[in-house]
mmCIF file of C-alpha atoms in Angstrom:
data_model
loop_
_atom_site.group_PDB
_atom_site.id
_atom_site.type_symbol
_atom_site.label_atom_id
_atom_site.label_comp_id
_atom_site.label_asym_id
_atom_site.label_seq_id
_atom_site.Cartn_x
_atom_site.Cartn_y
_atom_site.Cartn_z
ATOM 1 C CA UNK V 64 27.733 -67.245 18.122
ATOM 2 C CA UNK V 65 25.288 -69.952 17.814
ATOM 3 C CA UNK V 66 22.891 -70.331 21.043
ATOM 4 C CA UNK V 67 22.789 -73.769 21.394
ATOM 5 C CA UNK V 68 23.681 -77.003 18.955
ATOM 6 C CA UNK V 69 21.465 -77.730 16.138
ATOM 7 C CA UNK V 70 18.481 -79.773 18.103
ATOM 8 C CA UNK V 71 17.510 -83.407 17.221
ATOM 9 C CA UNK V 72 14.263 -83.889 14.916
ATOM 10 C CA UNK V 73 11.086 -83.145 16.251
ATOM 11 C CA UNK V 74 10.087 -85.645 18.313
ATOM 12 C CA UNK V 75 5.926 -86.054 16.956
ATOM 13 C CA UNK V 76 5.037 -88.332 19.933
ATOM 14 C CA UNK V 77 5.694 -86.218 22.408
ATOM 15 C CA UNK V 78 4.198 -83.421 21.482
ATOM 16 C CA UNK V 79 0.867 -82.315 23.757
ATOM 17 C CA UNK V 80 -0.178 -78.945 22.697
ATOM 18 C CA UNK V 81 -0.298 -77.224 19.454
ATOM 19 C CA UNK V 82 -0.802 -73.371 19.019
ATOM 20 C CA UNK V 83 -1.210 -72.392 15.115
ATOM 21 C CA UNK V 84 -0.358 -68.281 15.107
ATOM 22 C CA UNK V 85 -2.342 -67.433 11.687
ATOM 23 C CA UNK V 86 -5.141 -69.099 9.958
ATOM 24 C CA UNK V 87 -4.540 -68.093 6.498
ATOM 25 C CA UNK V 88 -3.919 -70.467 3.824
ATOM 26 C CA UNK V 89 -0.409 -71.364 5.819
ATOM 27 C CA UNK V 90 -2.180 -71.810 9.214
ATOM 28 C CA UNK V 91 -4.758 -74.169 7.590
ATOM 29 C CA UNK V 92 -2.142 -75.724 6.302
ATOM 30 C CA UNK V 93 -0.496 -76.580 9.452
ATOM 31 C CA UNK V 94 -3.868 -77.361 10.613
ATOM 32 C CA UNK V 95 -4.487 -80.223 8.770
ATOM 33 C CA UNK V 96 -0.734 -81.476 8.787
ATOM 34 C CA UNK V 97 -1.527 -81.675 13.045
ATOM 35 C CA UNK V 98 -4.551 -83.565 12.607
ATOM 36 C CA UNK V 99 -2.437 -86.566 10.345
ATOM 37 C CA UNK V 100 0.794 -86.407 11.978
ATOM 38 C CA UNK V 101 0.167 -85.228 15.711
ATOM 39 C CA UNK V 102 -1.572 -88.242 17.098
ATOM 40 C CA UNK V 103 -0.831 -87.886 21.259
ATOM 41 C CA UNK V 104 -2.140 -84.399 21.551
ATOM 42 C CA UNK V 105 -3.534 -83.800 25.034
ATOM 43 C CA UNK V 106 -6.233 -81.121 23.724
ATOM 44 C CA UNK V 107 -7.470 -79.726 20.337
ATOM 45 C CA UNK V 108 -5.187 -77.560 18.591
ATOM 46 C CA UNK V 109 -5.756 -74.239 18.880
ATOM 47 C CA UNK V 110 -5.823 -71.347 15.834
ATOM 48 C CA UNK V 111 -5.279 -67.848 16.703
ATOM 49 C CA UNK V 112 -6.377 -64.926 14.016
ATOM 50 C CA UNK V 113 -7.195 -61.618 14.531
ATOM 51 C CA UNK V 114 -9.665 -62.347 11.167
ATOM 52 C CA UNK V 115 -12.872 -64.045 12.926
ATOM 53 C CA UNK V 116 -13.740 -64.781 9.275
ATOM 54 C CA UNK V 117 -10.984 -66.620 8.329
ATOM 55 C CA UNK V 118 -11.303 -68.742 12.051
ATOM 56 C CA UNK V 119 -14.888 -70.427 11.030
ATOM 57 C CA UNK V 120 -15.827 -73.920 10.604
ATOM 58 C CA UNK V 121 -11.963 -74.937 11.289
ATOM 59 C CA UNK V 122 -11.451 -78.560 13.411
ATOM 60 C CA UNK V 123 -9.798 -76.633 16.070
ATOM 61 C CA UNK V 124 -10.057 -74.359 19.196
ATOM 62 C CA UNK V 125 -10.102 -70.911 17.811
ATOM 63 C CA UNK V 126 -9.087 -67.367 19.582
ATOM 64 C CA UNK V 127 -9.489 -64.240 17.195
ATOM 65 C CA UNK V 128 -6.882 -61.701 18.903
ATOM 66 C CA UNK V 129 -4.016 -60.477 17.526
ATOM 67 C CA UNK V 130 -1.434 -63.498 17.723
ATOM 68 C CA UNK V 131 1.429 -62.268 18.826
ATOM 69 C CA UNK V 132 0.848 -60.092 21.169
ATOM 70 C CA UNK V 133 -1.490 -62.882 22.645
ATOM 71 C CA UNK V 134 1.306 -65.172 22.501
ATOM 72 C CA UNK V 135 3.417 -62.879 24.566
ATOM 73 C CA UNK V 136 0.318 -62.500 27.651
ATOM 74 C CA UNK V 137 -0.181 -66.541 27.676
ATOM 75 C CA UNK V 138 3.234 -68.563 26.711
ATOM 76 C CA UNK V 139 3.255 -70.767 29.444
ATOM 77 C CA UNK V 140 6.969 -70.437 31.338
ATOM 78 C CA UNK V 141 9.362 -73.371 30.943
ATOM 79 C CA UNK V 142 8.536 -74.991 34.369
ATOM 80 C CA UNK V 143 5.248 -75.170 33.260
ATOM 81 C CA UNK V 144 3.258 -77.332 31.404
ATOM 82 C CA UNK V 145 2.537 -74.526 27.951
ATOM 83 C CA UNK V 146 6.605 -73.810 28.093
ATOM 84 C CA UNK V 147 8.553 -76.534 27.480
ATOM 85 C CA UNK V 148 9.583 -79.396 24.311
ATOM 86 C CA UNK V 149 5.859 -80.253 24.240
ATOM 87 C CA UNK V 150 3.995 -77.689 23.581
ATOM 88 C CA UNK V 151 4.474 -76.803 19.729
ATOM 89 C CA UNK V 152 3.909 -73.521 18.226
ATOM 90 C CA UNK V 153 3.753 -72.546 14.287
ATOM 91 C CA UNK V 154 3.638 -69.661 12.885
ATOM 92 C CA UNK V 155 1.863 -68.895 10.180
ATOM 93 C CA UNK V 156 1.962 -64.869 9.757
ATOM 94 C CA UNK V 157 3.646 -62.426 7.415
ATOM 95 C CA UNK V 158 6.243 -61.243 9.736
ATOM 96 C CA UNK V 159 9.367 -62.788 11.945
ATOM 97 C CA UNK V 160 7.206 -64.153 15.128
ATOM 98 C CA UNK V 161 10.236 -65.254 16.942
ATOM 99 C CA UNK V 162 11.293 -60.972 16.626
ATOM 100 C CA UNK V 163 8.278 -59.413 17.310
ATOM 101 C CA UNK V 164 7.463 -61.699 20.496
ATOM 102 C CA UNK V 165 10.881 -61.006 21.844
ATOM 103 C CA UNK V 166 10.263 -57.079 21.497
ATOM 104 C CA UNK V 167 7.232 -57.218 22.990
ATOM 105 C CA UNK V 168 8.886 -59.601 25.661
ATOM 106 C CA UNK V 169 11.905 -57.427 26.035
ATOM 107 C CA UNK V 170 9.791 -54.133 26.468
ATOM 108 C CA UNK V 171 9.742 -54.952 30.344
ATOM 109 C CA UNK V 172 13.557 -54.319 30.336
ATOM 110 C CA UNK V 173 13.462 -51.057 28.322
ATOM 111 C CA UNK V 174 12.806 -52.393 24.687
ATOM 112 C CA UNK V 175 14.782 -52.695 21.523
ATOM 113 C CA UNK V 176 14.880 -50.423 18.320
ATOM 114 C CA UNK V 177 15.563 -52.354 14.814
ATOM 115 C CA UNK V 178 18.709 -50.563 13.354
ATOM 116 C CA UNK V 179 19.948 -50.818 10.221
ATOM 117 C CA UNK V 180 20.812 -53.443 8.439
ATOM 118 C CA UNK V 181 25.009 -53.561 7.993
ATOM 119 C CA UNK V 182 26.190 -53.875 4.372
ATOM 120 C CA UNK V 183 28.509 -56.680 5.506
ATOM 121 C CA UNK V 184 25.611 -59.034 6.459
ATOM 122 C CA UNK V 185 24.142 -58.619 3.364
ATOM 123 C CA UNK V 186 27.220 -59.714 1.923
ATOM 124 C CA UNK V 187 27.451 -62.953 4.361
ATOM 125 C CA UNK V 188 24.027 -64.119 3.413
ATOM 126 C CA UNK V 189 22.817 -66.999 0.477
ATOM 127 C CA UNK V 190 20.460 -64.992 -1.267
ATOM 128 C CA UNK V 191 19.162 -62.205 0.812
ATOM 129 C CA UNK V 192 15.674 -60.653 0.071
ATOM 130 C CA UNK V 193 15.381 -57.077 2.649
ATOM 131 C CA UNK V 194 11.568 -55.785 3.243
ATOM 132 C CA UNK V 195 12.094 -52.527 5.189
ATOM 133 C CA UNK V 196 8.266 -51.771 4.597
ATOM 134 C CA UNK V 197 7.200 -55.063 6.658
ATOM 135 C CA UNK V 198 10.680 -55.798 8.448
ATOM 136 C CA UNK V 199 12.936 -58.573 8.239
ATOM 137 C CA UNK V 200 15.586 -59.806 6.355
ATOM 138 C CA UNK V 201 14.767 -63.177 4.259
ATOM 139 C CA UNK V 202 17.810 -65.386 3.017
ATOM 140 C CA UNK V 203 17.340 -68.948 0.945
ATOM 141 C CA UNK V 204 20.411 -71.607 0.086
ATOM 142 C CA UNK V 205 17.830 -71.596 -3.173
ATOM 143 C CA UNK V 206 17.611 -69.075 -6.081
ATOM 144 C CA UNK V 207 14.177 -71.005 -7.344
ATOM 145 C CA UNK V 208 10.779 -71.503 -5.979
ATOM 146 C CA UNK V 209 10.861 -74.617 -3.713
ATOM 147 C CA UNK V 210 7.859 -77.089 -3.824
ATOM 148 C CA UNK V 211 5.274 -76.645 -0.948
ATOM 149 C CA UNK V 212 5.741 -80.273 0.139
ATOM 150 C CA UNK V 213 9.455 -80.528 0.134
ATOM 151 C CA UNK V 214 10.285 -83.245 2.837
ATOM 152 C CA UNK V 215 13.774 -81.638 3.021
ATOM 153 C CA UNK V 216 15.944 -84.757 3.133
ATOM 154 C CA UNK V 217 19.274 -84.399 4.934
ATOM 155 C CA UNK V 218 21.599 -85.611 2.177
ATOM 156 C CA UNK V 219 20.293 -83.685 -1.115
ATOM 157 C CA UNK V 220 17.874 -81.002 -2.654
ATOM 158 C CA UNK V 221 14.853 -82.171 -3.292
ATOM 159 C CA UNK V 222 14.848 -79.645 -6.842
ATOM 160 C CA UNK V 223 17.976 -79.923 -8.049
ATOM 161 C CA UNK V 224 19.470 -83.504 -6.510
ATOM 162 C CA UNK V 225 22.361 -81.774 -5.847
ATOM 163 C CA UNK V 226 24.496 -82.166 -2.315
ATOM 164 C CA UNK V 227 23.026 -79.690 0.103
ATOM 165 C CA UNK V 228 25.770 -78.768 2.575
ATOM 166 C CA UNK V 229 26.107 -76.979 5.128
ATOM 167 C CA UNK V 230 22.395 -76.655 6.029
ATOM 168 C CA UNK V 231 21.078 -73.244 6.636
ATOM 169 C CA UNK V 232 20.881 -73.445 9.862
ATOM 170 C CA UNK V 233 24.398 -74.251 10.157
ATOM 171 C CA UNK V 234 25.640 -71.716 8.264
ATOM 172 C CA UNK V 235 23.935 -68.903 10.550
ATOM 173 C CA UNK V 236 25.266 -70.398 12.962
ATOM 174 C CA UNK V 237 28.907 -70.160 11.934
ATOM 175 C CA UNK V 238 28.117 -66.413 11.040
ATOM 176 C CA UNK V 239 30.460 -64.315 12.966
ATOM 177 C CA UNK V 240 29.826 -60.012 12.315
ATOM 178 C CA UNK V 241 32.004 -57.840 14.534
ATOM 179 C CA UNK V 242 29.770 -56.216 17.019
ATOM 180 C CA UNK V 243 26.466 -58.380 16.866
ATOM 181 C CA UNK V 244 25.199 -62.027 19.093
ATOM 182 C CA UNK V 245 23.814 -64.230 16.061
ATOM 183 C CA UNK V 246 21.004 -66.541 18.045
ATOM 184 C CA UNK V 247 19.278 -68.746 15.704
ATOM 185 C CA UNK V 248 16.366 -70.609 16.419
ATOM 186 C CA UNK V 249 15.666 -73.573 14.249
ATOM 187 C CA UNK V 250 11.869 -74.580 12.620
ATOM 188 C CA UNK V 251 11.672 -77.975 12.876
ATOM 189 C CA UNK V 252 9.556 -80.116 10.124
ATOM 190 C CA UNK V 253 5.987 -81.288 11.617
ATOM 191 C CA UNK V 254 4.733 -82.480 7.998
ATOM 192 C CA UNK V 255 6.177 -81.648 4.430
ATOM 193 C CA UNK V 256 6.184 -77.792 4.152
ATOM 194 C CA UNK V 257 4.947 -77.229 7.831
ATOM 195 C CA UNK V 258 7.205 -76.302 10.287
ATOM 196 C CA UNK V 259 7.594 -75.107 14.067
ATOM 197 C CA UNK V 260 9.212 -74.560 17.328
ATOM 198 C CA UNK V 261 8.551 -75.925 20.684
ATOM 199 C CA UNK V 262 8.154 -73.436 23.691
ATOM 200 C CA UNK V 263 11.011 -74.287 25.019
ATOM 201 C CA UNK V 264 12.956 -73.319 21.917
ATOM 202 C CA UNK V 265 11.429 -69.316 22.596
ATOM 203 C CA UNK V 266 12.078 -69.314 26.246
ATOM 204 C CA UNK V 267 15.848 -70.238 25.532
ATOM 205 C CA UNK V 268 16.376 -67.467 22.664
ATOM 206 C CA UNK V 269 14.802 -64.949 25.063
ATOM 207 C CA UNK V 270 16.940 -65.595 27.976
ATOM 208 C CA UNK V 271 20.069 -65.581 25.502
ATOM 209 C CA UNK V 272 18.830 -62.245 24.043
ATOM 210 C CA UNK V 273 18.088 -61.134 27.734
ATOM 211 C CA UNK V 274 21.950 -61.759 28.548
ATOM 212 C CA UNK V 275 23.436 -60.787 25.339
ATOM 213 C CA UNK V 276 26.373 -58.198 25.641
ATOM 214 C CA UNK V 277 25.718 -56.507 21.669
ATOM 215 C CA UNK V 278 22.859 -56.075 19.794
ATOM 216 C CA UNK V 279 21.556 -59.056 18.404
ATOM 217 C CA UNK V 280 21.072 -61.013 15.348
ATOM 218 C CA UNK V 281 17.739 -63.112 15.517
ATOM 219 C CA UNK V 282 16.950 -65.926 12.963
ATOM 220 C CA UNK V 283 14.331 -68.489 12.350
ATOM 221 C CA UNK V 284 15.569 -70.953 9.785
ATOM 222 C CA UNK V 285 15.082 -74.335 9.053
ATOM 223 C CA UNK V 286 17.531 -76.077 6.765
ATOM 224 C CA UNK V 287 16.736 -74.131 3.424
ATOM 225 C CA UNK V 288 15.529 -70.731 4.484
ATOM 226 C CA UNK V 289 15.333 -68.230 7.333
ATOM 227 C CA UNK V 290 14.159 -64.949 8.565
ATOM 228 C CA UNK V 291 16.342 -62.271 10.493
ATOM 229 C CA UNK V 292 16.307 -59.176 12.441
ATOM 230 C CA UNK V 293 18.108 -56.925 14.218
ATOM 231 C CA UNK V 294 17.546 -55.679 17.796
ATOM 232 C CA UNK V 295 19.645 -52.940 19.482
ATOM 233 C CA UNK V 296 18.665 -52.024 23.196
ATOM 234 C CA UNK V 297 17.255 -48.369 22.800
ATOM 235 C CA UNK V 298 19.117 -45.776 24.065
#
């Protein structure tokens, strides 16, 4: 099952807050993509690395802690002003944020354990790219290296021209694998190869996983690409 329908565009104007998770070559990235497209931001955006090195001299408010688990301590909750559609967060990390913050998250209600991944989901997905050293399960509708600054256009690819239907994050959601919840969470574009999800977004993917009757499929995807994993309460 799908969680919810496939959200509306991100809305720039209304976003307040900004939280970059990573400060890497991605998370500078985003940086400078919220300074020219986020123009009603309540505060400075703020960077959070565990790398003080790679947090110096950036036009932001900087925290050097491990991001994710920092993320999990200080995400406001969704009545609040850091947990709802505008406060943005982007991650820009090797590994599946959206997982590991509902692990750490779910650990309150006895944790999850990652098991493996079935053969038939493998088959279901465009492209699938498995990294058991690092975790997570990448899928792309494209077999070539996409530009950095694809604007993703609804009606075509960018590389090719060619139709591009359905969207990735469509597709997921149609997946249906006997025994497993599918809950997809859906990176919405802040600039051309930057993307994010609002607070609000997390809080409803938790609560879903919270309630969720199998194990679960999790995915972060925006239109052309994605990231899974699995997560099976622990015995």
């Amino acid at each position: 099952m799908v969680m919810h329908p496939s959200p509306k565009p991100l809305n720039l104007t209304r976003i307040r807050t900004v939280w970059i998770l990573g400060a890497g070559f991605f998370g500078q990235r985003a940086l400078a993509a919220t300074h020219a497209h986020l123009r009603n931001l309540s505060e400075r955006p703020l960077v959070v690395d565990r790398a003080p090195q790679r947090l110096e001299g950036l036009d932001a408010e900087v925290l050097c802690a491990e991001a994710v688990t920092w993320l999990a301590a200080h995400l406001g909750k969704p009545e609040g002003p850091l947990g709802g559609e505008d406060h943005l967060i982007i991650p820009a990390l090797p590994l599946h944020v959206v997982a590991e913050w509902l692990r750490l998250r779910h650990n309150v209600h006895g944790g999850w354990e990652c098991p493996p991944v079935p053969h038939a989901l493998l088959e279901a997905l465009p492209n699938p790219y498995h990294f058991p050293s690092v975790g997570g399960l990448y899928n792309s509708i494209a077999s070539w290296r996409c530009p950095e600054d694809c604007p993703v256009p609804v009606s075509h690819c960018t590389h090719t021209g060619a139709p591009r239907d359905p969207d990735l994050y469509d597709a997921l959601g149609q997946l249906r694998l006997r025994g497993w919840q599918t809950l997809v969470i859906h990176s919405r574009q802040v600039a051309p190869g930057v993307g994010g999800y609002t607070a609000r977004q997390l809080w409803d993917t938790f609560e879903a996983a919270r309630s969720a009757q199998k194990p679960i499929i999790v995915a972060t995807v925006c239109r052309c690409h994605g990231v899974l994993d699995l997560l099976s309460p622990c015995a």
